GROMACS .gro file of C-alpha atoms in nm:
model
  225
    1MET     CA    1  -0.482  -0.213  -2.160
    2SER     CA    2  -0.241  -0.510  -2.086
    3GLU     CA    3  -0.233  -0.776  -2.376
    4ASN     CA    4  -0.195  -1.080  -2.100
    5ILE     CA    5  -0.480  -1.293  -2.022
    6ILE     CA    6  -0.559  -1.349  -1.666
    7LYS     CA    7  -0.611  -1.690  -1.549
    8GLU     CA    8  -0.915  -1.791  -1.376
    9ASP     CA    9  -0.750  -1.976  -1.093
   10ILE     CA   10  -0.464  -1.676  -1.047
   11ILE     CA   11  -0.662  -1.543  -0.733
   12PHE     CA   12  -0.665  -1.890  -0.541
   13ASN     CA   13  -0.413  -2.142  -0.675
   14ASN     CA   14  -0.137  -2.185  -0.355
   15CYS     CA   15  -0.300  -1.927  -0.174
   16TYR     CA   16  -0.335  -2.009   0.217
   17THR     CA   17  -0.285  -1.693   0.405
   18GLY     CA   18  -0.368  -1.329   0.431
   19THR     CA   19  -0.092  -1.221   0.292
   20ASP     CA   20  -0.053  -1.469   0.042
   21PHE     CA   21  -0.379  -1.316  -0.098
   22GLU     CA   22  -0.288  -0.966  -0.097
   23ASN     CA   23   0.021  -1.084  -0.357
   24LYS     CA   24  -0.209  -1.318  -0.561
   25THR     CA   25  -0.444  -0.984  -0.586
   26LEU     CA   26  -0.146  -0.744  -0.668
   27ASP     CA   27  -0.054  -0.988  -0.965
   28LEU     CA   28  -0.403  -0.958  -1.063
   29LEU     CA   29  -0.409  -0.616  -1.094
   30ARG     CA   30  -0.088  -0.594  -1.257
   31LEU     CA   31  -0.192  -0.877  -1.513
   32ALA     CA   32  -0.509  -0.646  -1.568
   33GLY     CA   33  -0.258  -0.336  -1.663
   34PHE     CA   34  -0.288  -0.146  -1.331
   35THR     CA   35   0.008   0.008  -1.152
   36ALA     CA   36  -0.029  -0.135  -0.806
   37LYS     CA   37   0.161  -0.115  -0.518
   38LYS     CA   38   0.120  -0.285  -0.142
   39ILE     CA   39   0.085  -0.039   0.131
   40GLY     CA   40   0.076  -0.264   0.425
   41GLY     CA   41   0.192  -0.205   0.795
   42ALA     CA   42   0.042  -0.077   1.122
   43ASN     CA   43  -0.034   0.276   0.989
   44ASP     CA   44  -0.205   0.156   0.624
   45GLY     CA   45  -0.490   0.333   0.731
   46GLY     CA   46  -0.707   0.015   0.640
   47ILE     CA   47  -0.592  -0.019   0.284
   48ASP     CA   48  -0.347  -0.303   0.148
   49ILE     CA   49  -0.323  -0.216  -0.222
   50ILE     CA   50  -0.346   0.107  -0.415
   51ALA     CA   51  -0.381   0.047  -0.786
   52SER     CA   52  -0.414   0.294  -1.059
   53MET     CA   53  -0.425   0.307  -1.456
   54ASN     CA   54  -0.491   0.546  -1.702
   55ILE     CA   55  -0.767   0.523  -1.948
   56GLN     CA   56  -0.803   0.774  -2.256
   57GLY     CA   57  -0.586   1.006  -2.088
   58ILE     CA   58  -0.799   0.955  -1.718
   59LYS     CA   59  -0.650   0.813  -1.445
   60TYR     CA   60  -0.851   0.615  -1.242
   61SER     CA   61  -0.732   0.499  -0.888
   62TYR     CA   62  -0.867   0.228  -0.651
   63CYS     CA   63  -0.784   0.165  -0.261
   64ILE     CA   64  -0.820  -0.155  -0.194
   65GLN     CA   65  -0.848  -0.372   0.142
   66CYS     CA   66  -0.772  -0.746   0.069
   67LYS     CA   67  -0.970  -0.992   0.303
   68TYR     CA   68  -0.878  -1.376   0.310
   69HIS     CA   69  -1.141  -1.501   0.542
   70ASN     CA   70  -1.287  -1.848   0.625
   71LYS     CA   71  -1.653  -1.673   0.691
   72THR     CA   72  -1.888  -1.448   0.568
   73LEU     CA   73  -1.789  -1.086   0.587
   74ALA     CA   74  -1.999  -0.828   0.734
   75LYS     CA   75  -2.019  -0.458   0.741
   76ALA     CA   76  -1.681  -0.364   0.942
   77PRO     CA   77  -1.426  -0.439   0.628
   78VAL     CA   78  -1.661  -0.168   0.381
   79GLN     CA   79  -1.641   0.086   0.672
   80GLU     CA   80  -1.273   0.029   0.691
   81ALA     CA   81  -1.233   0.070   0.325
   82TYR     CA   82  -1.425   0.391   0.302
   83THR     CA   83  -1.221   0.535   0.619
   84GLY     CA   84  -0.916   0.433   0.491
   85ALA     CA   85  -0.953   0.569   0.105
   86ALA     CA   86  -1.006   0.927   0.344
   87PHE     CA   87  -0.714   0.855   0.489
   88TYR     CA   88  -0.551   0.870   0.175
   89ASP     CA   89  -0.745   1.179   0.095
   90SER     CA   90  -0.955   0.998  -0.117
   91ILE     CA   91  -0.707   0.954  -0.415
   92GLY     CA   92  -0.877   0.611  -0.524
   93LYS     CA   93  -1.245   0.452  -0.495
   94PRO     CA   94  -1.271   0.187  -0.211
   95VAL     CA   95  -1.263  -0.137  -0.276
   96VAL     CA   96  -1.327  -0.458  -0.086
   97ILE     CA   97  -1.139  -0.766  -0.233
   98THR     CA   98  -1.257  -1.132  -0.067
   99ASN     CA   99  -1.191  -1.481  -0.117
  100ASN     CA  100  -1.577  -1.536   0.055
  101SER     CA  101  -1.886  -1.414   0.029
  102VAL     CA  102  -2.024  -1.090   0.218
  103THR     CA  103  -2.373  -1.058   0.405
  104PHE     CA  104  -2.669  -0.892   0.212
  105ASN     CA  105  -2.672  -0.590   0.452
  106ALA     CA  106  -2.324  -0.526   0.401
  107ARG     CA  107  -2.398  -0.526   0.049
  108LEU     CA  108  -2.652  -0.272   0.078
  109TYR     CA  109  -2.422  -0.068   0.305
  110ALA     CA  110  -2.142  -0.060   0.027
  111LYS     CA  111  -2.394   0.049  -0.236
  112LYS     CA  112  -2.524   0.362  -0.004
  113VAL     CA  113  -2.150   0.467   0.088
  114GLY     CA  114  -1.962   0.397  -0.257
  115VAL     CA  115  -1.774   0.083  -0.227
  116GLU     CA  116  -1.708  -0.138  -0.460
  117ILE     CA  117  -1.748  -0.524  -0.349
  118ILE     CA  118  -1.580  -0.817  -0.509
  119ALA     CA  119  -1.661  -1.162  -0.362
  120ASP     CA  120  -1.761  -1.503  -0.395
  121SER     CA  121  -2.022  -1.398  -0.662
  122GLU     CA  122  -1.780  -1.134  -0.852
  123TRP     CA  123  -1.517  -1.403  -0.859
  124ASN     CA  124  -1.722  -1.689  -1.031
  125GLU     CA  125  -1.854  -1.433  -1.303
  126ILE     CA  126  -1.455  -1.330  -1.325
  127LYS     CA  127  -1.410  -1.699  -1.353
  128LYS     CA  128  -1.655  -1.746  -1.646
  129ALA     CA  129  -1.502  -1.450  -1.839
  130CYS     CA  130  -1.158  -1.594  -1.823
  131ILE     CA  131  -1.283  -1.955  -1.973
  132SER     CA  132  -1.551  -1.846  -2.247
  133LYS     CA  133  -1.406  -1.454  -2.318
  134LYS     CA  134  -1.730  -1.321  -2.322
  135ALA     CA  135  -1.892  -1.109  -1.995
  136LEU     CA  136  -2.227  -1.206  -1.917
  137LYS     CA  137  -2.315  -0.829  -1.815
  138GLN     CA  138  -2.136  -0.508  -1.810
  139HIS     CA  139  -1.999  -0.395  -1.503
  140THR     CA  140  -1.867  -0.069  -1.378
  141GLY     CA  141  -1.543   0.027  -1.187
  142LEU     CA  142  -1.269  -0.206  -1.110
  143MET     CA  143  -1.475  -0.505  -1.180
  144GLY     CA  144  -1.504  -0.396  -1.529
  145ILE     CA  145  -1.186  -0.345  -1.596
  146ILE     CA  146  -1.079  -0.692  -1.472
  147ILE     CA  147  -1.314  -0.824  -1.657
  148SER     CA  148  -1.219  -0.609  -2.004
  149SER     CA  149  -0.869  -0.757  -1.958
  150ALA     CA  150  -0.998  -1.084  -1.904
  151ILE     CA  151  -1.203  -1.076  -2.237
  152LYS     CA  152  -0.951  -0.847  -2.357
  153ASN     CA  153  -1.190  -0.567  -2.484
  154PRO     CA  154  -1.054  -0.228  -2.406
  155GLU     CA  155  -1.449  -0.109  -2.529
  156TYR     CA  156  -1.581  -0.318  -2.217
  157ALA     CA  157  -1.315  -0.087  -1.980
  158ARG     CA  158  -1.436   0.247  -2.147
  159HIS     CA  159  -1.799   0.163  -2.052
  160ALA     CA  160  -1.681   0.039  -1.673
  161ILE     CA  161  -1.541   0.391  -1.643
  162ALA     CA  162  -1.809   0.593  -1.815
  163THR     CA  163  -2.027   0.640  -1.472
  164GLU     CA  164  -1.700   0.742  -1.268
  165GLN     CA  165  -1.670   1.032  -1.510
  166GLU     CA  166  -2.021   1.203  -1.461
  167HIS     CA  167  -2.016   1.517  -1.305
  168ILE     CA  168  -2.374   1.537  -1.096
  169PRO     CA  169  -2.409   1.954  -1.058
  170PRO     CA  170  -2.557   2.068  -0.765
  171GLU     CA  171  -2.891   2.160  -0.845
  172LEU     CA  172  -3.054   1.831  -1.053
  173SER     CA  173  -3.394   1.879  -1.261
  174GLU     CA  174  -3.720   1.652  -1.133
  175LYS     CA  175  -3.615   1.426  -1.426
  176GLU     CA  176  -3.259   1.394  -1.310
  177LYS     CA  177  -3.342   1.284  -1.009
  178CYS     CA  178  -3.586   1.023  -1.128
  179ARG     CA  179  -3.321   0.892  -1.333
  180LEU     CA  180  -3.100   0.875  -1.041
  181GLN     CA  181  -3.347   0.736  -0.828
  182LEU     CA  182  -3.446   0.496  -1.086
  183GLN     CA  183  -3.070   0.364  -1.111
  184SER     CA  184  -3.081   0.323  -0.721
  185ASP     CA  185  -3.394   0.120  -0.771
  186PHE     CA  186  -3.221  -0.120  -1.032
  187ASP     CA  187  -2.911  -0.146  -0.821
  188MET     CA  188  -3.070  -0.197  -0.515
  189ALA     CA  189  -3.320  -0.485  -0.699
  190GLU     CA  190  -2.969  -0.618  -0.844
  191GLU     CA  191  -2.846  -0.706  -0.509
  192TYR     CA  192  -3.208  -0.858  -0.407
  193LEU     CA  193  -3.129  -1.090  -0.698
  194LYS     CA  194  -2.742  -1.179  -0.619
  195GLU     CA  195  -2.905  -1.271  -0.288
  196ALA     CA  196  -3.159  -1.458  -0.397
  197GLU     CA  197  -2.929  -1.618  -0.599
  198ARG     CA  198  -2.666  -1.742  -0.321
  199LEU     CA  199  -2.969  -1.809  -0.108
  200GLN     CA  200  -3.120  -2.092  -0.355
  201GLN     CA  201  -2.731  -2.238  -0.390
  202LYS     CA  202  -2.747  -2.259  -0.039
  203ALA     CA  203  -3.085  -2.452   0.018
  204MET     CA  204  -2.955  -2.631  -0.278
  205LYS     CA  205  -2.644  -2.780  -0.082
  206ASN     CA  206  -2.838  -2.829   0.249
  207GLN     CA  207  -3.097  -3.051   0.034
  208ARG     CA  208  -2.811  -3.260  -0.091
  209MET     CA  209  -2.652  -3.295   0.274
  210ALA     CA  210  -3.002  -3.321   0.412
  211PHE     CA  211  -3.034  -3.638   0.141
  212GLU     CA  212  -2.720  -3.812   0.234
  213ARG     CA  213  -2.808  -3.797   0.592
  214GLN     CA  214  -3.070  -3.977   0.532
  215LYS     CA  215  -2.936  -4.213   0.303
  216LYS     CA  216  -2.674  -4.318   0.562
  217ALA     CA  217  -2.938  -4.328   0.849
  218ILE     CA  218  -3.149  -4.584   0.641
  219LEU     CA  219  -2.837  -4.795   0.510
  220ALA     CA  220  -2.698  -4.782   0.895
  221ASN     CA  221  -3.080  -4.908   1.027
  222LEU     CA  222  -3.063  -5.171   0.768
  223ASP     CA  223  -2.744  -5.288   0.894
  224TYR     CA  224  -2.851  -5.292   1.267
  225GLY     CA  225  -3.187  -5.484   1.149
   0.00000   0.00000   0.00000
């Protein structure tokens, strides 16, 4: 693991274009200890960056699509990342990294097809980890490795990739099927909680805007009177 400390503003500081975002993402991945390279071009298969890291003698790779948008992302980038990883013979797990939010349906779809998402809520958690040097909870995949670098905790990284080492046999016992179903239910519940939190934040923002408009209208009416 890298001994460098990820700075909380590395992705968004002086970032104005899609190319800036790709380069900043590349910087972050390298700072986190990845060997990463840009693919790009007309024949990139929907993948912008391929990043890999050896942990305990095992190589973990990620096929990343970067999306620098001024609006919420829907399912299309998830589909592109999924097919893009297949284009590169599934050498890495597909990941969508964006500066913006992702719709609830797109997140559920990503869960089903095995595409990891790092978007607005994930960046907020990474920033908090960078500042506090503590993780709010255990994450898996690329998100988990990035946080482990931010908090300088290799053990966290080992837990992050533990689930990716698991081999699921073709014939599952009833107990194993139940365990997988429970895990799926918990994952879905987590997405619902994330969506509820995003909606609450949006509602609070709208309430503040409504209050400001009411205040402005009252003051204007007093001046008019």
